PDB file of C-alpha atoms in Angstrom:
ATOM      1  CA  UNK M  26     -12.395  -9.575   8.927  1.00 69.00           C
ATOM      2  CA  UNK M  27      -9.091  -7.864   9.434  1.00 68.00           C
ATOM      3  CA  UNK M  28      -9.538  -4.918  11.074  1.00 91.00           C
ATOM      4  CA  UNK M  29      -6.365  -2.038  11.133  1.00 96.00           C
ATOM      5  CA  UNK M  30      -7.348   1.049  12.869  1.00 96.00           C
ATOM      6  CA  UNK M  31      -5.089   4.426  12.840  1.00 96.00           C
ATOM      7  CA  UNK M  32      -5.432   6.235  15.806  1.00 91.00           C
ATOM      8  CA  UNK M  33      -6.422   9.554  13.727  1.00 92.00           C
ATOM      9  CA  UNK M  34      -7.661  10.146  10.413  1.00 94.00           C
ATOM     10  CA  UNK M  35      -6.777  13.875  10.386  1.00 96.00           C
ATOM     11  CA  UNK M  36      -4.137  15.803  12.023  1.00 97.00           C
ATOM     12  CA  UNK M  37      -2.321  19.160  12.538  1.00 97.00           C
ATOM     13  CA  UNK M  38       0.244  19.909  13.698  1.00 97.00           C
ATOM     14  CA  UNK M  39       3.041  22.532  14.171  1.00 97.00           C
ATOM     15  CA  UNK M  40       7.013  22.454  12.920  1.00 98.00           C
ATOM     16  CA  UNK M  41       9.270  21.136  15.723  1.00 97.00           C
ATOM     17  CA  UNK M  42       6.048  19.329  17.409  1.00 97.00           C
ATOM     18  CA  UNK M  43       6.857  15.467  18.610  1.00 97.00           C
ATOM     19  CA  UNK M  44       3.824  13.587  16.514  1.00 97.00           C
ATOM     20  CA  UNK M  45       2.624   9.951  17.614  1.00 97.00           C
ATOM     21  CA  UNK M  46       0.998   7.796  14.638  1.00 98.00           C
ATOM     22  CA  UNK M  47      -0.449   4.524  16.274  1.00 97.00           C
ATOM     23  CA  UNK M  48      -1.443   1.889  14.291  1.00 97.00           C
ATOM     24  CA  UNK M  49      -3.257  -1.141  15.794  1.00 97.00           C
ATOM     25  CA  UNK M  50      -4.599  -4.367  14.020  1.00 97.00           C
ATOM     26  CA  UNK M  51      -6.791  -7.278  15.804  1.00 94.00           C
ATOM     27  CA  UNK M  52      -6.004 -10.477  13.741  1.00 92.00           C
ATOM     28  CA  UNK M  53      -2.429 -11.312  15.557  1.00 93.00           C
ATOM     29  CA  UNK M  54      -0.035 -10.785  12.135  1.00 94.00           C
ATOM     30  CA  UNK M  55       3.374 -10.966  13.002  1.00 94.00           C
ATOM     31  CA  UNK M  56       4.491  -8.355  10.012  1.00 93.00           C
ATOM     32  CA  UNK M  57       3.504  -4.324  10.502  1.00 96.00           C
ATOM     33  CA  UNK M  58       4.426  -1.171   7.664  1.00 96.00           C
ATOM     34  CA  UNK M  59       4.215   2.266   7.849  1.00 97.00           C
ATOM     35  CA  UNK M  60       4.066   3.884   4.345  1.00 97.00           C
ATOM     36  CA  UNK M  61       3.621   7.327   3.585  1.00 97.00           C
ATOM     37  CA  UNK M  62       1.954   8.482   0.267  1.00 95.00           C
ATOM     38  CA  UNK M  63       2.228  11.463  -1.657  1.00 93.00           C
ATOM     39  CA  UNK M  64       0.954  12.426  -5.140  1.00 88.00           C
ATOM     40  CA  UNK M  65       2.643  11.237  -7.878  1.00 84.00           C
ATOM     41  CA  UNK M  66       5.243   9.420  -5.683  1.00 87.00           C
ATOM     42  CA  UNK M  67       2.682   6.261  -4.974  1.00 87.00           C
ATOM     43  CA  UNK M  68       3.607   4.864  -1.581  1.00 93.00           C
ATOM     44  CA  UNK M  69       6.774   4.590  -0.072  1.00 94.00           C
ATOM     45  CA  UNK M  70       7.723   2.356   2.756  1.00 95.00           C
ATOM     46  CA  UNK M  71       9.148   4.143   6.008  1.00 97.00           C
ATOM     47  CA  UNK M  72       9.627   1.126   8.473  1.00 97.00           C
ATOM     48  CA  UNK M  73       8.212  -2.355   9.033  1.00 95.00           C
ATOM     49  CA  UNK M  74       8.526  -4.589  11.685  1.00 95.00           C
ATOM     50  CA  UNK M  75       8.714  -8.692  11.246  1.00 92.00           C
ATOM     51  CA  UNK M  76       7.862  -9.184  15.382  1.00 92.00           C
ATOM     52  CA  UNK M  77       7.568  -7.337  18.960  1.00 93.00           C
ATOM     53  CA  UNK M  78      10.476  -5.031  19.484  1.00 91.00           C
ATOM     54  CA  UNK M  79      11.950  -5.468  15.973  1.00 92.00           C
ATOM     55  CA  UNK M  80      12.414  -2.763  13.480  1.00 94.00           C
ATOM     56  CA  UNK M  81      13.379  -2.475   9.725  1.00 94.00           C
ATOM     57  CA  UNK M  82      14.274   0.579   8.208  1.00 95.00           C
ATOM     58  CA  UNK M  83      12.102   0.989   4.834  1.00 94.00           C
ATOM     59  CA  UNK M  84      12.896   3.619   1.588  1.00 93.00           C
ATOM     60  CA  UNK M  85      12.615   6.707   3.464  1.00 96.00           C
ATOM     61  CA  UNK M  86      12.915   6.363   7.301  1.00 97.00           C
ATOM     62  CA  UNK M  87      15.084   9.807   7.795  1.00 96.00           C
ATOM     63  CA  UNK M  88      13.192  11.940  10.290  1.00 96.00           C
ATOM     64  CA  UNK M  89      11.201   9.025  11.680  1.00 98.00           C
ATOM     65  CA  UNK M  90      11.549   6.329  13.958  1.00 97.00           C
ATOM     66  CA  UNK M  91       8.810   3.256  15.201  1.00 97.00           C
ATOM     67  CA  UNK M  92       7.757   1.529  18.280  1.00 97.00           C
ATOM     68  CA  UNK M  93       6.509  -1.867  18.660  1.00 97.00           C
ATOM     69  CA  UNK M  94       6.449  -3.222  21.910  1.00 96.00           C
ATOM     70  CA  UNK M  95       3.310  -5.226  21.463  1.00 96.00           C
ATOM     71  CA  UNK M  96       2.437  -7.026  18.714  1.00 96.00           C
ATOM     72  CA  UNK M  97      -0.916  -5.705  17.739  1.00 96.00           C
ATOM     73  CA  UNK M  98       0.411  -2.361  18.042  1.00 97.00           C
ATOM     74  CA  UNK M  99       2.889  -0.632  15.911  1.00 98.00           C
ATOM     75  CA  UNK M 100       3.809   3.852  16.069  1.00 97.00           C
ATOM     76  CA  UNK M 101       5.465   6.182  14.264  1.00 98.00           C
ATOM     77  CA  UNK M 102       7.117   8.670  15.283  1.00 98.00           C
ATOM     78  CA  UNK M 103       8.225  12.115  13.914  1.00 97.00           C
ATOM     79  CA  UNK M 104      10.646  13.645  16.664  1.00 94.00           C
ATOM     80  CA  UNK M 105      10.368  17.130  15.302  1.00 97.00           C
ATOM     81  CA  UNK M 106       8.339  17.498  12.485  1.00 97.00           C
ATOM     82  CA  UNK M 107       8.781  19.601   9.310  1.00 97.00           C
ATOM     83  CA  UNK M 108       6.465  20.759   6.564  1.00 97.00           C
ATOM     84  CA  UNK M 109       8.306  18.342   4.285  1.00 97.00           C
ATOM     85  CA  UNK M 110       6.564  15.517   6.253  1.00 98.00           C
ATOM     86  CA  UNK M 111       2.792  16.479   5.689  1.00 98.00           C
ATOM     87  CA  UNK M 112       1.673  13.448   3.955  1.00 97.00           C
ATOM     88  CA  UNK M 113      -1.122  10.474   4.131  1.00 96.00           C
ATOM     89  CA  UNK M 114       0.474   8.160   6.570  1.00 97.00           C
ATOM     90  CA  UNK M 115      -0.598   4.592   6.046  1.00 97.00           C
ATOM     91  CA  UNK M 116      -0.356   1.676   8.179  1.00 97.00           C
ATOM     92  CA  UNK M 117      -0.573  -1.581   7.127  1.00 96.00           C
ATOM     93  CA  UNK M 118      -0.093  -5.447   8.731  1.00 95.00           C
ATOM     94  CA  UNK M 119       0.494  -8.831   7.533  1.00 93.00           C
ATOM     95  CA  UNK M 120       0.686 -12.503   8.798  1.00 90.00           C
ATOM     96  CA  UNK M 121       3.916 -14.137   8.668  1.00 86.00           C
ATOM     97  CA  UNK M 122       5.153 -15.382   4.811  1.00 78.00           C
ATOM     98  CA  UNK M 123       2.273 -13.679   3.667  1.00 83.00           C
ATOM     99  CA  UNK M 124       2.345 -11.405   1.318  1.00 84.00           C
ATOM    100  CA  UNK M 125      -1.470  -9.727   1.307  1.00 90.00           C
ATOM    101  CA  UNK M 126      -0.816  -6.934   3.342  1.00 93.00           C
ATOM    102  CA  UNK M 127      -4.432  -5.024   5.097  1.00 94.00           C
ATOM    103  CA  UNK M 128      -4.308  -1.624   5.478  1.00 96.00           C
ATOM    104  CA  UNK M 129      -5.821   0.997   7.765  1.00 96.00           C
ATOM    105  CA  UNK M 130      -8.031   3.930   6.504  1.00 95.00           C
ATOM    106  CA  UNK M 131      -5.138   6.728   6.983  1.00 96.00           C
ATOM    107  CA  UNK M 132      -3.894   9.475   8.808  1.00 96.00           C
ATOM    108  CA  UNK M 133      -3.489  13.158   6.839  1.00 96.00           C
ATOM    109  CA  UNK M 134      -1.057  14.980   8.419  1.00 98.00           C
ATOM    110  CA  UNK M 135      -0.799  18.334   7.885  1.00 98.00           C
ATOM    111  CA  UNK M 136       2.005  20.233   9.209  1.00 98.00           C
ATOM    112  CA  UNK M 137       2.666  23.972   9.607  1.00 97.00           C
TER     113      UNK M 137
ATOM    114  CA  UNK W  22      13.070   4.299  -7.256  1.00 42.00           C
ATOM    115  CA  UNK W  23       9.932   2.605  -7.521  1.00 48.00           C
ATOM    116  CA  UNK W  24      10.018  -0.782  -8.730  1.00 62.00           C
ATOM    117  CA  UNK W  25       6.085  -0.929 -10.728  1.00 69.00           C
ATOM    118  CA  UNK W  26       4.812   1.726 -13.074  1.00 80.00           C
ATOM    119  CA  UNK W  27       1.740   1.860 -14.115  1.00 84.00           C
ATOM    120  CA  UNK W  28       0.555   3.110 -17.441  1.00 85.00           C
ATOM    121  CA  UNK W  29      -1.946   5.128 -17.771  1.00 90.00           C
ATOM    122  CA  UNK W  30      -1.649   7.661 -14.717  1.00 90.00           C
ATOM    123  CA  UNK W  31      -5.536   8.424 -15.757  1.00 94.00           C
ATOM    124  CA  UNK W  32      -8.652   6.688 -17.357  1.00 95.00           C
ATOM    125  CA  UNK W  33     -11.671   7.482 -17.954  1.00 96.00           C
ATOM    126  CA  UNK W  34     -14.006   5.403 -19.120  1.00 96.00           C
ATOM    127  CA  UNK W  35     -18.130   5.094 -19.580  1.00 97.00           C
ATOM    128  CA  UNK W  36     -20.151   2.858 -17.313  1.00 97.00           C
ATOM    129  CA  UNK W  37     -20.132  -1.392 -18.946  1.00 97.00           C
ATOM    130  CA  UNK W  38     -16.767  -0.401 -20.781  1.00 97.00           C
ATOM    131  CA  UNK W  39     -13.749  -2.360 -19.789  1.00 97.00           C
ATOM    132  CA  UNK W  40     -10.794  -0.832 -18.208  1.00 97.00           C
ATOM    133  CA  UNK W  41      -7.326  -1.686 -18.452  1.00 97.00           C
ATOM    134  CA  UNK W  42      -4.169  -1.073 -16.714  1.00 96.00           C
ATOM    135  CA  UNK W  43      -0.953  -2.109 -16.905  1.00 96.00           C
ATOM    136  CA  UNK W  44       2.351  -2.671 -14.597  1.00 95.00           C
ATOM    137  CA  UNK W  45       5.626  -2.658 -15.460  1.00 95.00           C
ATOM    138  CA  UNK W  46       8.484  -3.776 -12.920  1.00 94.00           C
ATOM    139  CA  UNK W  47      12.186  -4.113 -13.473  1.00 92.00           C
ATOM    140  CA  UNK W  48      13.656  -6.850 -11.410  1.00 90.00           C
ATOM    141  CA  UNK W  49      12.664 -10.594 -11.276  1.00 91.00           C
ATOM    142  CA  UNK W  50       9.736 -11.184  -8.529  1.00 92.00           C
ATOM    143  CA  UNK W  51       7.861 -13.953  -6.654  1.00 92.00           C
ATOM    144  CA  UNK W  52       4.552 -12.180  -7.055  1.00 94.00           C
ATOM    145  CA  UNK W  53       2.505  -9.524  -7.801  1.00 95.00           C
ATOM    146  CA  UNK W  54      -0.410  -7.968  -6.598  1.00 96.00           C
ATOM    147  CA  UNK W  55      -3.105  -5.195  -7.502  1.00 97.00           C
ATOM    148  CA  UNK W  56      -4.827  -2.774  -4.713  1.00 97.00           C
ATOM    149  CA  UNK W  57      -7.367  -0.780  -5.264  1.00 97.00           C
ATOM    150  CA  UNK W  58      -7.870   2.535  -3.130  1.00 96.00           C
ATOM    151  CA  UNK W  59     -11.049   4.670  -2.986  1.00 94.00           C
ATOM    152  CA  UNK W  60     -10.463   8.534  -2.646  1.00 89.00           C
ATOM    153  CA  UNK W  61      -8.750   9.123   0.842  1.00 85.00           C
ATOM    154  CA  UNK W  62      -9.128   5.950   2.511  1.00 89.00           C
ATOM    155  CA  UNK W  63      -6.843   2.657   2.898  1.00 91.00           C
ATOM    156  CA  UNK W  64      -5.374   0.549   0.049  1.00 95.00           C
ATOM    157  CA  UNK W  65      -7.545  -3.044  -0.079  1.00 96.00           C
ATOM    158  CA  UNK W  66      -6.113  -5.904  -1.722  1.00 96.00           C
ATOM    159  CA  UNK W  67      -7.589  -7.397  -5.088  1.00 97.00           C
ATOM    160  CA  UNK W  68      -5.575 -10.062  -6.329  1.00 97.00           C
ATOM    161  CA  UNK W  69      -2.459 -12.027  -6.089  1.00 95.00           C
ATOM    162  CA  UNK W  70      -0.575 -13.714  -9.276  1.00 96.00           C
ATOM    163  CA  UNK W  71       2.273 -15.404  -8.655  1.00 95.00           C
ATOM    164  CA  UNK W  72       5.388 -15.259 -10.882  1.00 94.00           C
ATOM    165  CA  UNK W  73       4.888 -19.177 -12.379  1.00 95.00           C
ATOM    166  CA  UNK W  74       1.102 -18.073 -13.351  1.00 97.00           C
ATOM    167  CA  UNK W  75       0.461 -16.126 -16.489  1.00 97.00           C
ATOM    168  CA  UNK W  76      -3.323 -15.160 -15.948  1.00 98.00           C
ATOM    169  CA  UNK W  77      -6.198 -15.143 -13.259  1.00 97.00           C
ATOM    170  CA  UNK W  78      -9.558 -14.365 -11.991  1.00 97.00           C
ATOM    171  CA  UNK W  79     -11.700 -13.033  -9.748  1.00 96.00           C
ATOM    172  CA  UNK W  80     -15.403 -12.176  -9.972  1.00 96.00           C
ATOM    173  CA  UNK W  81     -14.911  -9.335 -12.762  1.00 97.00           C
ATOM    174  CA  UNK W  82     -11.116  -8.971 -12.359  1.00 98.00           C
ATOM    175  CA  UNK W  83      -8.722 -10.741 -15.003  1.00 98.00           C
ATOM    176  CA  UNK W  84      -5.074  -9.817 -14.474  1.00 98.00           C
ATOM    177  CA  UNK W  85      -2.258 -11.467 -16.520  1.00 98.00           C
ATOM    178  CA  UNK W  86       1.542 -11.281 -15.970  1.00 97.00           C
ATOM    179  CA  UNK W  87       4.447 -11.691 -18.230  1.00 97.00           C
ATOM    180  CA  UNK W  88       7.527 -12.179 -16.370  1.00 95.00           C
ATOM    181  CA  UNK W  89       9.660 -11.895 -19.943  1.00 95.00           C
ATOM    182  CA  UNK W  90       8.379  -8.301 -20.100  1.00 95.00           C
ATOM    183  CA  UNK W  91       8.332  -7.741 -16.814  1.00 95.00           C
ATOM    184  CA  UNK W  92       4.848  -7.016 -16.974  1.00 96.00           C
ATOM    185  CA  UNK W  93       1.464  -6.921 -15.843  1.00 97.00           C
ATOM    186  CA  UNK W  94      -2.304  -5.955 -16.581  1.00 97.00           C
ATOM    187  CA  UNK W  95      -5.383  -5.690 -14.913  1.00 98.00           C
ATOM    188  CA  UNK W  96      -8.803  -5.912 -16.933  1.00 98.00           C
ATOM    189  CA  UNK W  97     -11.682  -4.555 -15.196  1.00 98.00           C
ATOM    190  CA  UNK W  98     -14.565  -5.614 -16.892  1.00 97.00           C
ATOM    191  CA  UNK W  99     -18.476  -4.357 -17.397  1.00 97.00           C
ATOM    192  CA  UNK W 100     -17.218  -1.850 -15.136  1.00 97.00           C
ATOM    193  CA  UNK W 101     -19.500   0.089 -12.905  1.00 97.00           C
ATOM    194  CA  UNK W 102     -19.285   3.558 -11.626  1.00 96.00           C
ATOM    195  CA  UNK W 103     -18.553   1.807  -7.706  1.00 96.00           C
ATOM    196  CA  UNK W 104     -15.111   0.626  -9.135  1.00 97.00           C
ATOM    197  CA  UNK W 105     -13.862   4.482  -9.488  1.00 97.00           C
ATOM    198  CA  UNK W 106     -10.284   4.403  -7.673  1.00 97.00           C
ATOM    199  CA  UNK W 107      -6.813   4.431  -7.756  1.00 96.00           C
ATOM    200  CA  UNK W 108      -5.718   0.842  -8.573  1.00 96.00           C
ATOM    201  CA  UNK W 109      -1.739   0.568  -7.182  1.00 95.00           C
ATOM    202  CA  UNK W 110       0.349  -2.688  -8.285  1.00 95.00           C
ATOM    203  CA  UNK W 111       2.784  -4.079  -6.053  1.00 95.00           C
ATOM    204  CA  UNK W 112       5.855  -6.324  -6.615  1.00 94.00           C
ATOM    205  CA  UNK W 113       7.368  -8.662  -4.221  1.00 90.00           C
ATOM    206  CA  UNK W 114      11.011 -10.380  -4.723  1.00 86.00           C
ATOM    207  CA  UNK W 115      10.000 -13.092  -2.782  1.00 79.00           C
ATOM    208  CA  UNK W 116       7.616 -14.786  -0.373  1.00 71.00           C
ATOM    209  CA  UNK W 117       6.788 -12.917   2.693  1.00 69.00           C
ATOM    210  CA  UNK W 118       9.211  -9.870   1.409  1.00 75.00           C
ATOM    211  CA  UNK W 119       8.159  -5.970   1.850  1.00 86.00           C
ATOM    212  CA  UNK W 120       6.072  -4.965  -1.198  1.00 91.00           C
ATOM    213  CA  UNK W 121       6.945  -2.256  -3.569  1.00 91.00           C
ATOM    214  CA  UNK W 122       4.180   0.172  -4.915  1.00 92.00           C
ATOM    215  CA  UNK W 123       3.874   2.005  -7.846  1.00 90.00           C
ATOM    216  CA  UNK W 124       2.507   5.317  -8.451  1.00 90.00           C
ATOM    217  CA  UNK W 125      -1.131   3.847  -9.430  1.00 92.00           C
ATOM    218  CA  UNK W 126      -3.820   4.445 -12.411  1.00 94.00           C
ATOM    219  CA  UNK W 127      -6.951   6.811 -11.249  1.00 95.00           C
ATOM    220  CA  UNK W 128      -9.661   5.465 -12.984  1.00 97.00           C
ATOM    221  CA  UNK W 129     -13.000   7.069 -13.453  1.00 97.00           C
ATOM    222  CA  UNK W 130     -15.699   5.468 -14.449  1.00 97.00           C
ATOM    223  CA  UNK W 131     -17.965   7.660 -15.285  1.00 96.00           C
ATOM    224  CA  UNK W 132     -22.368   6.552 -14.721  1.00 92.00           C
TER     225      UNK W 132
END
């Protein structure tokens, strides 16, 4: 089974804090997402990446930016973050051409 | 802005009823897709139809697609009170492409 894990599933922190989302999946895909997903606004894609050290910008990547420099491995990160960015984060990972993507369980991050 | 819709927002429905929920989309796609999400956890995939199909299965899933109408429906049937969850469709404009979610169906089913 594909397994994506998220490094937290719950998570405060403070306005102006530097926050690290890591997102790591076993089964070697090539393709990685980070989505957040807010009520009544379904999920929206912030970056992917297609392969090591490449990046994509998604619907909404203002305020964040993304790491991959491994494959199975795949951050998020909010520089300084504001209130407007408490959300579920969601990572998610796919092989390459394929369009079944497998997600990981969530991180709620609250920010105050 | 979002590229599916789904229709309702909420259903709730009696345990062995059938549920159904439906997609719109608004630009031509390769394929579509249904997830299904249980209350604060990860989205899990449920089925794939591709835009040259117009209806498949899986176990107690049937989901049809209309490219004309740009739309799509998923039919959960003798439905139990385990499939409570917020079902999401998602539209890709072609193979391997970034999906786009809607804003999802809750649906209760109710024991």
């Amino acid at each position: 089974d594909v397994k994506v894990t998220q490094s937290s599933r719950y998570l405060v922190k403070r306005t102006g804090e530097k926050v690290f989302l890591e997102c790591v999946q076993d089964m070697d895909h090539e393709n990685m997402f980070w989505y957040r997903q807010d009520p009544g606004l379904g999920l929206r894609l912030i970056y992917f990446s297609y392969d090591v050290k490449m990046k994509e910008k998604g619907d909404i990547p203002e305020g964040y930016s993304v790491s991959r420099e491994k494959k199975e491995r795949f951050s998020l990160i909010l520089e300084s973050a504001s209130t407007n960015q408490t959300s579920m984060y969601l990572c998610a990972s796919s092989p390459l051409r394929s369009e079944t993507q497998y997600f990981g369980p969530g991180t709620r991050l609250l920010v105050l | 802005s979002q590229q599916g819709e789904e229709d309702p927002q909420a259903l709730s429905i009696q345990e062995g009823e059938n549920a159904t929920m439906n997609c719109s989309y608004k630009t031509s796609i390769n394929n579509l897709q249904w997830y299904r999400q249980n209350s604060g956890r990860g989205l899990v995939h449920l089925i794939l139809i591709r835009s040259n199909e117009r209806e498949k299965h899986s176990g107690r899933l049937r989901v049809t697609l209309d490219t004309s109408k740009k739309s799509s429906s998923l039919l959960i049937t003798a439905s139990r009170a385990a499939d409570t969850a917020s079902y999401f469709c998602a539209t890709a404009l072609s193979s391997g492409s970034r999906l786009t979610f809607g804003e999802g169906t809750q649906l209760t089913v109710n024991p």
